[in-house]
Amino acid sequence: MPQTPHTEKHFTAGDRVRDIVIGMSDGLTVPFALAAGLTGAVATTDIIVTAGLAEIAAGSIAMGLGGYLAARSDAEHYQSERQRERREVRDLPELEAAEVADVFKEYGLTEEEAAPVVAALVRRPEAWIWGSRSPTPGAPW
Amino acid sequence: MSALTIAFAYVVGGMIPLTPYIVLRAVHPAFAWSIAATVVALWVFGYGKGRFTGSGPARSALQTTLIGGLAAAAAYLIARIIS
């Protein structure tokens, strides 16, 4: 058996491919359904072409702007969450430390196991802020 | 940038089922070509998506094709029933 290093296969394709997938999955489905529906109702291709082009124009604008706005509001939400965490770490460190300990307990760690990790994070405020809440930035939905 | 990519992908996807209606004058041959082209495109697109996302390509291809086919079949049947 060939010796290949184990690489984890996550979603590595990047934002561009994600955007293409979002646009094309609807772009293939909705105009197709519209054309099929009109085929069942009208007798000329002119109407179908006109309606189809109108739908593609409207759909691409709505999908494009919708995706853009969703991604932007996600990023803004992430930024504001991060600022809130930064404030909390500064003003209420005990509460935040307890919050982090709770997260580890949810993963099944005992109090004794979690304590050194929490203590280590308290010594590194920047890492603590990153880890204390983890919204998923970049996901457009 | 994201918005432009999504919009462009939508236009490319949308032109596939529509092109036969532009090229051909009669509705029903256009419909047949539209179905053929779109089913192939949905299959290829689903396959590629499955490869990129790491879930099974064949499964993804089948799923994408079935969803697209179901949506179009629903639209066609509703239009036939009403008109």
JSON list of C-alpha atoms in Angstrom, two decimals:
[
{"chain": "A", "resi": 1, "resn": "MET", "atom": "CA", "xyz": [0.00, 0.00, 0.00]},
{"chain": "A", "resi": 2, "resn": "PRO", "atom": "CA", "xyz": [1.39, 3.41, -0.89]},
{"chain": "A", "resi": 3, "resn": "GLN", "atom": "CA", "xyz": [2.33, 5.57, 2.04]},
{"chain": "A", "resi": 4, "resn": "THR", "atom": "CA", "xyz": [0.50, 8.86, 1.73]},
{"chain": "A", "resi": 5, "resn": "PRO", "atom": "CA", "xyz": [0.23, 11.37, 4.55]},
{"chain": "A", "resi": 6, "resn": "HIS", "atom": "CA", "xyz": [-3.24, 11.63, 5.99]},
{"chain": "A", "resi": 7, "resn": "THR", "atom": "CA", "xyz": [-4.95, 14.84, 4.97]},
{"chain": "A", "resi": 8, "resn": "GLU", "atom": "CA", "xyz": [-8.33, 15.83, 6.31]},
{"chain": "A", "resi": 9, "resn": "LYS", "atom": "CA", "xyz": [-10.85, 16.66, 3.64]},
{"chain": "A", "resi": 10, "resn": "HIS", "atom": "CA", "xyz": [-12.74, 19.71, 4.75]},
{"chain": "A", "resi": 11, "resn": "PHE", "atom": "CA", "xyz": [-14.59, 22.20, 2.59]},
{"chain": "A", "resi": 12, "resn": "THR", "atom": "CA", "xyz": [-11.42, 23.71, 1.18]},
{"chain": "A", "resi": 13, "resn": "ALA", "atom": "CA", "xyz": [-12.69, 25.13, -2.07]},
{"chain": "A", "resi": 14, "resn": "GLY", "atom": "CA", "xyz": [-12.93, 28.70, -0.89]},
{"chain": "A", "resi": 15, "resn": "ASP", "atom": "CA", "xyz": [-15.41, 31.51, -1.15]},
{"chain": "A", "resi": 16, "resn": "ARG", "atom": "CA", "xyz": [-15.33, 31.80, -4.95]},
{"chain": "A", "resi": 17, "resn": "VAL", "atom": "CA", "xyz": [-16.45, 28.22, -5.50]},
{"chain": "A", "resi": 18, "resn": "ARG", "atom": "CA", "xyz": [-19.07, 28.61, -2.77]},
{"chain": "A", "resi": 19, "resn": "ASP", "atom": "CA", "xyz": [-20.46, 31.68, -4.57]},
{"chain": "A", "resi": 20, "resn": "ILE", "atom": "CA", "xyz": [-20.55, 29.85, -7.90]},
{"chain": "A", "resi": 21, "resn": "VAL", "atom": "CA", "xyz": [-22.38, 26.95, -6.27]},
{"chain": "A", "resi": 22, "resn": "ILE", "atom": "CA", "xyz": [-24.94, 29.30, -4.72]},
{"chain": "A", "resi": 23, "resn": "GLY", "atom": "CA", "xyz": [-25.57, 31.18, -7.94]},
{"chain": "A", "resi": 24, "resn": "MET", "atom": "CA", "xyz": [-25.60, 28.23, -10.28]},
{"chain": "A", "resi": 25, "resn": "SER", "atom": "CA", "xyz": [-27.80, 25.90, -8.25]},
{"chain": "A", "resi": 26, "resn": "ASP", "atom": "CA", "xyz": [-30.61, 28.45, -8.34]},
{"chain": "A", "resi": 27, "resn": "GLY", "atom": "CA", "xyz": [-29.72, 29.65, -11.84]},
{"chain": "A", "resi": 28, "resn": "LEU", "atom": "CA", "xyz": [-30.12, 26.13, -13.19]},
{"chain": "A", "resi": 29, "resn": "THR", "atom": "CA", "xyz": [-33.29, 25.39, -11.24]},
{"chain": "A", "resi": 30, "resn": "VAL", "atom": "CA", "xyz": [-35.52, 28.47, -11.35]},
{"chain": "A", "resi": 31, "resn": "PRO", "atom": "CA", "xyz": [-35.30, 29.47, -15.05]},
{"chain": "A", "resi": 32, "resn": "PHE", "atom": "CA", "xyz": [-35.63, 25.78, -15.97]},
{"chain": "A", "resi": 33, "resn": "ALA", "atom": "CA", "xyz": [-38.82, 25.48, -13.92]},
{"chain": "A", "resi": 34, "resn": "LEU", "atom": "CA", "xyz": [-40.15, 28.75, -15.34]},
{"chain": "A", "resi": 35, "resn": "ALA", "atom": "CA", "xyz": [-39.52, 27.64, -18.93]},
{"chain": "A", "resi": 36, "resn": "ALA", "atom": "CA", "xyz": [-41.10, 24.25, -18.22]},
{"chain": "A", "resi": 37, "resn": "GLY", "atom": "CA", "xyz": [-44.13, 25.89, -16.63]},
{"chain": "A", "resi": 38, "resn": "LEU", "atom": "CA", "xyz": [-44.62, 28.28, -19.53]},
{"chain": "A", "resi": 39, "resn": "THR", "atom": "CA", "xyz": [-44.22, 25.41, -22.00]},
{"chain": "A", "resi": 40, "resn": "GLY", "atom": "CA", "xyz": [-47.28, 23.88, -20.35]},
{"chain": "A", "resi": 41, "resn": "ALA", "atom": "CA", "xyz": [-49.26, 27.08, -20.82]},
{"chain": "A", "resi": 42, "resn": "VAL", "atom": "CA", "xyz": [-48.22, 29.03, -23.94]},
{"chain": "A", "resi": 43, "resn": "ALA", "atom": "CA", "xyz": [-47.59, 28.21, -27.58]},
{"chain": "A", "resi": 44, "resn": "THR", "atom": "CA", "xyz": [-44.74, 30.52, -28.61]},
{"chain": "A", "resi": 45, "resn": "THR", "atom": "CA", "xyz": [-41.09, 30.58, -27.65]},
{"chain": "A", "resi": 46, "resn": "ASP", "atom": "CA", "xyz": [-41.04, 34.41, -27.72]},
{"chain": "A", "resi": 47, "resn": "ILE", "atom": "CA", "xyz": [-42.93, 34.70, -24.45]},
{"chain": "A", "resi": 48, "resn": "ILE", "atom": "CA", "xyz": [-40.80, 32.00, -22.84]},
{"chain": "A", "resi": 49, "resn": "VAL", "atom": "CA", "xyz": [-37.55, 33.68, -23.91]},
{"chain": "A", "resi": 50, "resn": "THR", "atom": "CA", "xyz": [-38.75, 37.10, -22.73]},
{"chain": "A", "resi": 51, "resn": "ALA", "atom": "CA", "xyz": [-39.95, 35.76, -19.38]},
{"chain": "A", "resi": 52, "resn": "GLY", "atom": "CA", "xyz": [-36.81, 33.67, -18.99]},
{"chain": "A", "resi": 53, "resn": "LEU", "atom": "CA", "xyz": [-34.46, 36.60, -19.63]},
{"chain": "A", "resi": 54, "resn": "ALA", "atom": "CA", "xyz": [-36.47, 38.78, -17.25]},
{"chain": "A", "resi": 55, "resn": "GLU", "atom": "CA", "xyz": [-36.30, 36.09, -14.59]},
{"chain": "A", "resi": 56, "resn": "ILE", "atom": "CA", "xyz": [-32.55, 35.64, -15.07]},
{"chain": "A", "resi": 57, "resn": "ALA", "atom": "CA", "xyz": [-32.01, 39.41, -14.71]},
{"chain": "A", "resi": 58, "resn": "ALA", "atom": "CA", "xyz": [-34.14, 39.64, -11.59]},
{"chain": "A", "resi": 59, "resn": "GLY", "atom": "CA", "xyz": [-32.88, 36.40, -10.10]},
{"chain": "A", "resi": 60, "resn": "SER", "atom": "CA", "xyz": [-29.19, 37.17, -10.57]},
{"chain": "A", "resi": 61, "resn": "ILE", "atom": "CA", "xyz": [-29.58, 40.63, -9.01]},
{"chain": "A", "resi": 62, "resn": "ALA", "atom": "CA", "xyz": [-31.62, 39.32, -6.09]},
{"chain": "A", "resi": 63, "resn": "MET", "atom": "CA", "xyz": [-29.29, 36.37, -5.46]},
{"chain": "A", "resi": 64, "resn": "GLY", "atom": "CA", "xyz": [-26.13, 38.42, -5.85]},
{"chain": "A", "resi": 65, "resn": "LEU", "atom": "CA", "xyz": [-27.19, 41.25, -3.59]},
{"chain": "A", "resi": 66, "resn": "GLY", "atom": "CA", "xyz": [-28.87, 38.85, -1.18]},
{"chain": "A", "resi": 67, "resn": "GLY", "atom": "CA", "xyz": [-25.70, 36.81, -0.82]},
{"chain": "A", "resi": 68, "resn": "TYR", "atom": "CA", "xyz": [-23.58, 39.94, -0.48]},
{"chain": "A", "resi": 69, "resn": "LEU", "atom": "CA", "xyz": [-25.83, 41.47, 2.19]},
{"chain": "A", "resi": 70, "resn": "ALA", "atom": "CA", "xyz": [-26.07, 38.21, 4.13]},
{"chain": "A", "resi": 71, "resn": "ALA", "atom": "CA", "xyz": [-22.27, 37.83, 4.14]},
{"chain": "A", "resi": 72, "resn": "ARG", "atom": "CA", "xyz": [-21.85, 41.47, 5.18]},
{"chain": "A", "resi": 73, "resn": "SER", "atom": "CA", "xyz": [-24.34, 41.33, 8.03]},
{"chain": "A", "resi": 74, "resn": "ASP", "atom": "CA", "xyz": [-22.66, 38.11, 9.16]},
{"chain": "A", "resi": 75, "resn": "ALA", "atom": "CA", "xyz": [-19.30, 39.84, 9.24]},
{"chain": "A", "resi": 76, "resn": "GLU", "atom": "CA", "xyz": [-20.76, 42.82, 11.10]},
{"chain": "A", "resi": 77, "resn": "HIS", "atom": "CA", "xyz": [-22.41, 40.53, 13.60]},
{"chain": "A", "resi": 78, "resn": "TYR", "atom": "CA", "xyz": [-19.11, 38.74, 14.10]},
{"chain": "A", "resi": 79, "resn": "GLN", "atom": "CA", "xyz": [-17.26, 42.01, 14.66]},
{"chain": "A", "resi": 80, "resn": "SER", "atom": "CA", "xyz": [-19.79, 43.25, 17.21]},
{"chain": "A", "resi": 81, "resn": "GLU", "atom": "CA", "xyz": [-19.73, 39.91, 19.04]},
{"chain": "A", "resi": 82, "resn": "ARG", "atom": "CA", "xyz": [-15.97, 40.09, 19.16]},
{"chain": "A", "resi": 83, "resn": "GLN", "atom": "CA", "xyz": [-16.04, 43.61, 20.59]},
{"chain": "A", "resi": 84, "resn": "ARG", "atom": "CA", "xyz": [-18.56, 42.52, 23.19]},
{"chain": "A", "resi": 85, "resn": "GLU", "atom": "CA", "xyz": [-16.34, 39.61, 24.18]},
{"chain": "A", "resi": 86, "resn": "ARG", "atom": "CA", "xyz": [-13.34, 41.93, 24.39]},
{"chain": "A", "resi": 87, "resn": "ARG", "atom": "CA", "xyz": [-15.30, 44.21, 26.77]},
{"chain": "A", "resi": 88, "resn": "GLU", "atom": "CA", "xyz": [-16.44, 41.26, 28.86]},
{"chain": "A", "resi": 89, "resn": "VAL", "atom": "CA", "xyz": [-12.94, 39.81, 29.11]},
{"chain": "A", "resi": 90, "resn": "ARG", "atom": "CA", "xyz": [-11.74, 43.20, 30.31]},
{"chain": "A", "resi": 91, "resn": "ASP", "atom": "CA", "xyz": [-14.61, 44.05, 32.66]},
{"chain": "A", "resi": 92, "resn": "LEU", "atom": "CA", "xyz": [-15.91, 40.68, 33.89]},
{"chain": "A", "resi": 93, "resn": "PRO", "atom": "CA", "xyz": [-12.99, 38.25, 33.68]},
{"chain": "A", "resi": 94, "resn": "GLU", "atom": "CA", "xyz": [-14.35, 35.87, 36.34]},
{"chain": "A", "resi": 95, "resn": "LEU", "atom": "CA", "xyz": [-17.67, 35.43, 34.55]},
{"chain": "A", "resi": 96, "resn": "GLU", "atom": "CA", "xyz": [-15.92, 34.93, 31.22]},
{"chain": "A", "resi": 97, "resn": "ALA", "atom": "CA", "xyz": [-13.57, 32.34, 32.71]},
{"chain": "A", "resi": 98, "resn": "ALA", "atom": "CA", "xyz": [-16.57, 30.46, 34.06]},
{"chain": "A", "resi": 99, "resn": "GLU", "atom": "CA", "xyz": [-18.18, 30.67, 30.60]},
{"chain": "A", "resi": 100, "resn": "VAL", "atom": "CA", "xyz": [-15.11, 29.13, 28.98]},
{"chain": "A", "resi": 101, "resn": "ALA", "atom": "CA", "xyz": [-15.00, 26.41, 31.65]},
{"chain": "A", "resi": 102, "resn": "ASP", "atom": "CA", "xyz": [-18.66, 25.63, 30.86]},
{"chain": "A", "resi": 103, "resn": "VAL", "atom": "CA", "xyz": [-17.84, 25.23, 27.18]},
{"chain": "A", "resi": 104, "resn": "PHE", "atom": "CA", "xyz": [-15.15, 22.67, 28.00]},
{"chain": "A", "resi": 105, "resn": "LYS", "atom": "CA", "xyz": [-17.54, 20.87, 30.34]},
{"chain": "A", "resi": 106, "resn": "GLU", "atom": "CA", "xyz": [-20.01, 20.62, 27.48]},
{"chain": "A", "resi": 107, "resn": "TYR", "atom": "CA", "xyz": [-17.26, 18.78, 25.58]},
{"chain": "A", "resi": 108, "resn": "GLY", "atom": "CA", "xyz": [-17.13, 16.32, 28.49]},
{"chain": "A", "resi": 109, "resn": "LEU", "atom": "CA", "xyz": [-14.04, 17.62, 30.29]},
{"chain": "A", "resi": 110, "resn": "THR", "atom": "CA", "xyz": [-14.07, 17.49, 34.08]},
{"chain": "A", "resi": 111, "resn": "GLU", "atom": "CA", "xyz": [-13.55, 20.56, 36.27]},
{"chain": "A", "resi": 112, "resn": "GLU", "atom": "CA", "xyz": [-9.95, 19.50, 36.98]},
{"chain": "A", "resi": 113, "resn": "GLU", "atom": "CA", "xyz": [-9.19, 18.93, 33.29]},
{"chain": "A", "resi": 114, "resn": "ALA", "atom": "CA", "xyz": [-10.70, 22.24, 32.23]},
{"chain": "A", "resi": 115, "resn": "ALA", "atom": "CA", "xyz": [-9.05, 24.36, 34.93]},
{"chain": "A", "resi": 116, "resn": "PRO", "atom": "CA", "xyz": [-5.49, 24.48, 33.47]},
{"chain": "A", "resi": 117, "resn": "VAL", "atom": "CA", "xyz": [-6.80, 25.24, 29.97]},
{"chain": "A", "resi": 118, "resn": "VAL", "atom": "CA", "xyz": [-8.96, 28.06, 31.31]},
{"chain": "A", "resi": 119, "resn": "ALA", "atom": "CA", "xyz": [-6.02, 29.38, 33.34]},
{"chain": "A", "resi": 120, "resn": "ALA", "atom": "CA", "xyz": [-3.81, 29.31, 30.26]},
{"chain": "A", "resi": 121, "resn": "LEU", "atom": "CA", "xyz": [-6.41, 31.23, 28.23]},
{"chain": "A", "resi": 122, "resn": "VAL", "atom": "CA", "xyz": [-6.79, 33.84, 30.99]},
{"chain": "A", "resi": 123, "resn": "ARG", "atom": "CA", "xyz": [-3.08, 34.55, 30.59]},
{"chain": "A", "resi": 124, "resn": "ARG", "atom": "CA", "xyz": [-3.60, 35.16, 26.84]},
{"chain": "A", "resi": 125, "resn": "PRO", "atom": "CA", "xyz": [-6.46, 37.65, 26.46]},
{"chain": "A", "resi": 126, "resn": "GLU", "atom": "CA", "xyz": [-6.34, 37.78, 22.63]},
{"chain": "A", "resi": 127, "resn": "ALA", "atom": "CA", "xyz": [-6.60, 34.01, 22.25]},
{"chain": "A", "resi": 128, "resn": "TRP", "atom": "CA", "xyz": [-9.30, 34.05, 24.88]},
{"chain": "A", "resi": 129, "resn": "ILE", "atom": "CA", "xyz": [-11.39, 36.57, 22.93]},
{"chain": "A", "resi": 130, "resn": "TRP", "atom": "CA", "xyz": [-11.12, 34.47, 19.78]},
{"chain": "A", "resi": 131, "resn": "GLY", "atom": "CA", "xyz": [-12.10, 31.30, 21.54]},
{"chain": "A", "resi": 132, "resn": "SER", "atom": "CA", "xyz": [-14.82, 32.49, 23.86]},
{"chain": "A", "resi": 133, "resn": "ARG", "atom": "CA", "xyz": [-17.51, 32.65, 21.20]},
{"chain": "A", "resi": 134, "resn": "SER", "atom": "CA", "xyz": [-17.25, 31.11, 17.80]},
{"chain": "A", "resi": 135, "resn": "PRO", "atom": "CA", "xyz": [-19.76, 32.35, 15.26]},
{"chain": "A", "resi": 136, "resn": "THR", "atom": "CA", "xyz": [-18.99, 31.10, 11.78]},
{"chain": "A", "resi": 137, "resn": "PRO", "atom": "CA", "xyz": [-17.85, 34.02, 9.63]},
{"chain": "A", "resi": 138, "resn": "GLY", "atom": "CA", "xyz": [-18.13, 33.74, 5.89]},
{"chain": "A", "resi": 139, "resn": "ALA", "atom": "CA", "xyz": [-21.13, 31.45, 5.78]},
{"chain": "A", "resi": 140, "resn": "PRO", "atom": "CA", "xyz": [-23.59, 33.34, 3.59]},
{"chain": "A", "resi": 141, "resn": "TRP", "atom": "CA", "xyz": [-26.79, 31.79, 4.92]},
{"chain": "B", "resi": 1, "resn": "MET", "atom": "CA", "xyz": [-17.00, 40.53, -5.63]},
{"chain": "B", "resi": 2, "resn": "SER", "atom": "CA", "xyz": [-19.11, 37.86, -4.02]},
{"chain": "B", "resi": 3, "resn": "ALA", "atom": "CA", "xyz": [-22.27, 39.46, -5.42]},
{"chain": "B", "resi": 4, "resn": "LEU", "atom": "CA", "xyz": [-20.84, 39.56, -8.97]},
{"chain": "B", "resi": 5, "resn": "THR", "atom": "CA", "xyz": [-19.74, 35.93, -8.83]},
{"chain": "B", "resi": 6, "resn": "ILE", "atom": "CA", "xyz": [-23.15, 34.77, -7.62]},
{"chain": "B", "resi": 7, "resn": "ALA", "atom": "CA", "xyz": [-24.95, 36.88, -10.25]},
{"chain": "B", "resi": 8, "resn": "PHE", "atom": "CA", "xyz": [-22.66, 35.67, -13.05]},
{"chain": "B", "resi": 9, "resn": "ALA", "atom": "CA", "xyz": [-23.09, 32.03, -12.02]},
{"chain": "B", "resi": 10, "resn": "TYR", "atom": "CA", "xyz": [-26.86, 32.55, -11.99]},
{"chain": "B", "resi": 11, "resn": "VAL", "atom": "CA", "xyz": [-26.83, 33.97, -15.52]},
{"chain": "B", "resi": 12, "resn": "VAL", "atom": "CA", "xyz": [-24.64, 31.12, -16.81]},
{"chain": "B", "resi": 13, "resn": "GLY", "atom": "CA", "xyz": [-26.89, 28.55, -15.15]},
{"chain": "B", "resi": 14, "resn": "GLY", "atom": "CA", "xyz": [-30.06, 30.25, -16.36]},
{"chain": "B", "resi": 15, "resn": "MET", "atom": "CA", "xyz": [-28.98, 30.46, -20.00]},
{"chain": "B", "resi": 16, "resn": "ILE", "atom": "CA", "xyz": [-28.65, 26.66, -20.22]},
{"chain": "B", "resi": 17, "resn": "PRO", "atom": "CA", "xyz": [-32.39, 25.84, -20.05]},
{"chain": "B", "resi": 18, "resn": "LEU", "atom": "CA", "xyz": [-33.27, 29.00, -21.98]},
{"chain": "B", "resi": 19, "resn": "THR", "atom": "CA", "xyz": [-30.92, 28.68, -24.98]},
{"chain": "B", "resi": 20, "resn": "PRO", "atom": "CA", "xyz": [-33.01, 26.03, -26.82]},
{"chain": "B", "resi": 21, "resn": "TYR", "atom": "CA", "xyz": [-36.01, 28.39, -26.70]},
{"chain": "B", "resi": 22, "resn": "ILE", "atom": "CA", "xyz": [-33.86, 31.14, -28.26]},
{"chain": "B", "resi": 23, "resn": "VAL", "atom": "CA", "xyz": [-32.44, 28.91, -31.00]},
{"chain": "B", "resi": 24, "resn": "LEU", "atom": "CA", "xyz": [-35.53, 26.87, -31.89]},
{"chain": "B", "resi": 25, "resn": "ARG", "atom": "CA", "xyz": [-38.86, 28.35, -32.94]},
{"chain": "B", "resi": 26, "resn": "ALA", "atom": "CA", "xyz": [-41.20, 25.53, -31.94]},
{"chain": "B", "resi": 27, "resn": "VAL", "atom": "CA", "xyz": [-42.02, 25.17, -28.24]},
{"chain": "B", "resi": 28, "resn": "HIS", "atom": "CA", "xyz": [-41.98, 21.41, -27.82]},
{"chain": "B", "resi": 29, "resn": "PRO", "atom": "CA", "xyz": [-38.67, 20.55, -29.48]},
{"chain": "B", "resi": 30, "resn": "ALA", "atom": "CA", "xyz": [-37.19, 23.44, -27.51]},
{"chain": "B", "resi": 31, "resn": "PHE", "atom": "CA", "xyz": [-38.66, 21.97, -24.34]},
{"chain": "B", "resi": 32, "resn": "ALA", "atom": "CA", "xyz": [-37.12, 18.56, -25.06]},
{"chain": "B", "resi": 33, "resn": "TRP", "atom": "CA", "xyz": [-33.69, 20.10, -25.70]},
{"chain": "B", "resi": 34, "resn": "SER", "atom": "CA", "xyz": [-34.05, 22.28, -22.63]},
{"chain": "B", "resi": 35, "resn": "ILE", "atom": "CA", "xyz": [-34.75, 19.25, -20.46]},
{"chain": "B", "resi": 36, "resn": "ALA", "atom": "CA", "xyz": [-31.85, 17.29, -21.94]},
{"chain": "B", "resi": 37, "resn": "ALA", "atom": "CA", "xyz": [-29.36, 20.16, -21.59]},
{"chain": "B", "resi": 38, "resn": "THR", "atom": "CA", "xyz": [-30.46, 21.07, -18.08]},
{"chain": "B", "resi": 39, "resn": "VAL", "atom": "CA", "xyz": [-30.48, 17.50, -16.77]},
{"chain": "B", "resi": 40, "resn": "VAL", "atom": "CA", "xyz": [-26.93, 17.04, -18.05]},
{"chain": "B", "resi": 41, "resn": "ALA", "atom": "CA", "xyz": [-25.89, 20.42, -16.58]},
{"chain": "B", "resi": 42, "resn": "LEU", "atom": "CA", "xyz": [-27.52, 19.64, -13.20]},
{"chain": "B", "resi": 43, "resn": "TRP", "atom": "CA", "xyz": [-25.78, 16.28, -13.13]},
{"chain": "B", "resi": 44, "resn": "VAL", "atom": "CA", "xyz": [-22.35, 17.74, -13.96]},
{"chain": "B", "resi": 45, "resn": "PHE", "atom": "CA", "xyz": [-22.88, 20.62, -11.53]},
{"chain": "B", "resi": 46, "resn": "GLY", "atom": "CA", "xyz": [-24.01, 18.28, -8.72]},
{"chain": "B", "resi": 47, "resn": "TYR", "atom": "CA", "xyz": [-21.07, 15.98, -9.39]},
{"chain": "B", "resi": 48, "resn": "GLY", "atom": "CA", "xyz": [-18.60, 18.86, -9.22]},
{"chain": "B", "resi": 49, "resn": "LYS", "atom": "CA", "xyz": [-20.24, 20.25, -6.10]},
{"chain": "B", "resi": 50, "resn": "GLY", "atom": "CA", "xyz": [-20.01, 16.84, -4.44]},
{"chain": "B", "resi": 51, "resn": "ARG", "atom": "CA", "xyz": [-16.32, 16.59, -5.27]},
{"chain": "B", "resi": 52, "resn": "PHE", "atom": "CA", "xyz": [-15.58, 20.06, -3.92]},
{"chain": "B", "resi": 53, "resn": "THR", "atom": "CA", "xyz": [-17.55, 19.66, -0.72]},
{"chain": "B", "resi": 54, "resn": "GLY", "atom": "CA", "xyz": [-16.19, 16.18, -0.02]},
{"chain": "B", "resi": 55, "resn": "SER", "atom": "CA", "xyz": [-19.59, 14.51, 0.07]},
{"chain": "B", "resi": 56, "resn": "GLY", "atom": "CA", "xyz": [-20.15, 11.76, -2.49]},
{"chain": "B", "resi": 57, "resn": "PRO", "atom": "CA", "xyz": [-20.14, 13.14, -6.06]},
{"chain": "B", "resi": 58, "resn": "ALA", "atom": "CA", "xyz": [-22.60, 10.56, -7.40]},
{"chain": "B", "resi": 59, "resn": "ARG", "atom": "CA", "xyz": [-25.01, 11.16, -4.54]},
{"chain": "B", "resi": 60, "resn": "SER", "atom": "CA", "xyz": [-24.75, 14.92, -4.97]},
{"chain": "B", "resi": 61, "resn": "ALA", "atom": "CA", "xyz": [-25.26, 14.62, -8.73]},
{"chain": "B", "resi": 62, "resn": "LEU", "atom": "CA", "xyz": [-28.40, 12.53, -8.25]},
{"chain": "B", "resi": 63, "resn": "GLN", "atom": "CA", "xyz": [-29.75, 14.85, -5.56]},
{"chain": "B", "resi": 64, "resn": "THR", "atom": "CA", "xyz": [-29.19, 18.02, -7.61]},
{"chain": "B", "resi": 65, "resn": "THR", "atom": "CA", "xyz": [-30.77, 16.48, -10.71]},
{"chain": "B", "resi": 66, "resn": "LEU", "atom": "CA", "xyz": [-33.80, 15.22, -8.79]},
{"chain": "B", "resi": 67, "resn": "ILE", "atom": "CA", "xyz": [-34.42, 18.58, -7.11]},
{"chain": "B", "resi": 68, "resn": "GLY", "atom": "CA", "xyz": [-34.14, 20.48, -10.41]},
{"chain": "B", "resi": 69, "resn": "GLY", "atom": "CA", "xyz": [-36.36, 17.92, -12.15]},
{"chain": "B", "resi": 70, "resn": "LEU", "atom": "CA", "xyz": [-38.94, 18.01, -9.38]},
{"chain": "B", "resi": 71, "resn": "ALA", "atom": "CA", "xyz": [-39.16, 21.83, -9.47]},
{"chain": "B", "resi": 72, "resn": "ALA", "atom": "CA", "xyz": [-39.58, 21.87, -13.24]},
{"chain": "B", "resi": 73, "resn": "ALA", "atom": "CA", "xyz": [-42.10, 19.02, -13.22]},
{"chain": "B", "resi": 74, "resn": "ALA", "atom": "CA", "xyz": [-44.16, 20.82, -10.57]},
{"chain": "B", "resi": 75, "resn": "ALA", "atom": "CA", "xyz": [-44.14, 24.05, -12.60]},
{"chain": "B", "resi": 76, "resn": "TYR", "atom": "CA", "xyz": [-45.12, 22.23, -15.81]},
{"chain": "B", "resi": 77, "resn": "LEU", "atom": "CA", "xyz": [-47.95, 20.26, -14.18]},
{"chain": "B", "resi": 78, "resn": "ILE", "atom": "CA", "xyz": [-49.41, 23.28, -12.38]},
{"chain": "B", "resi": 79, "resn": "ALA", "atom": "CA", "xyz": [-49.37, 25.26, -15.64]},
{"chain": "B", "resi": 80, "resn": "ARG", "atom": "CA", "xyz": [-51.08, 22.39, -17.49]},
{"chain": "B", "resi": 81, "resn": "ILE", "atom": "CA", "xyz": [-53.76, 22.02, -14.81]},
{"chain": "B", "resi": 82, "resn": "ILE", "atom": "CA", "xyz": [-54.59, 25.73, -14.73]},
{"chain": "B", "resi": 83, "resn": "SER", "atom": "CA", "xyz": [-54.50, 26.49, -18.46]}
]
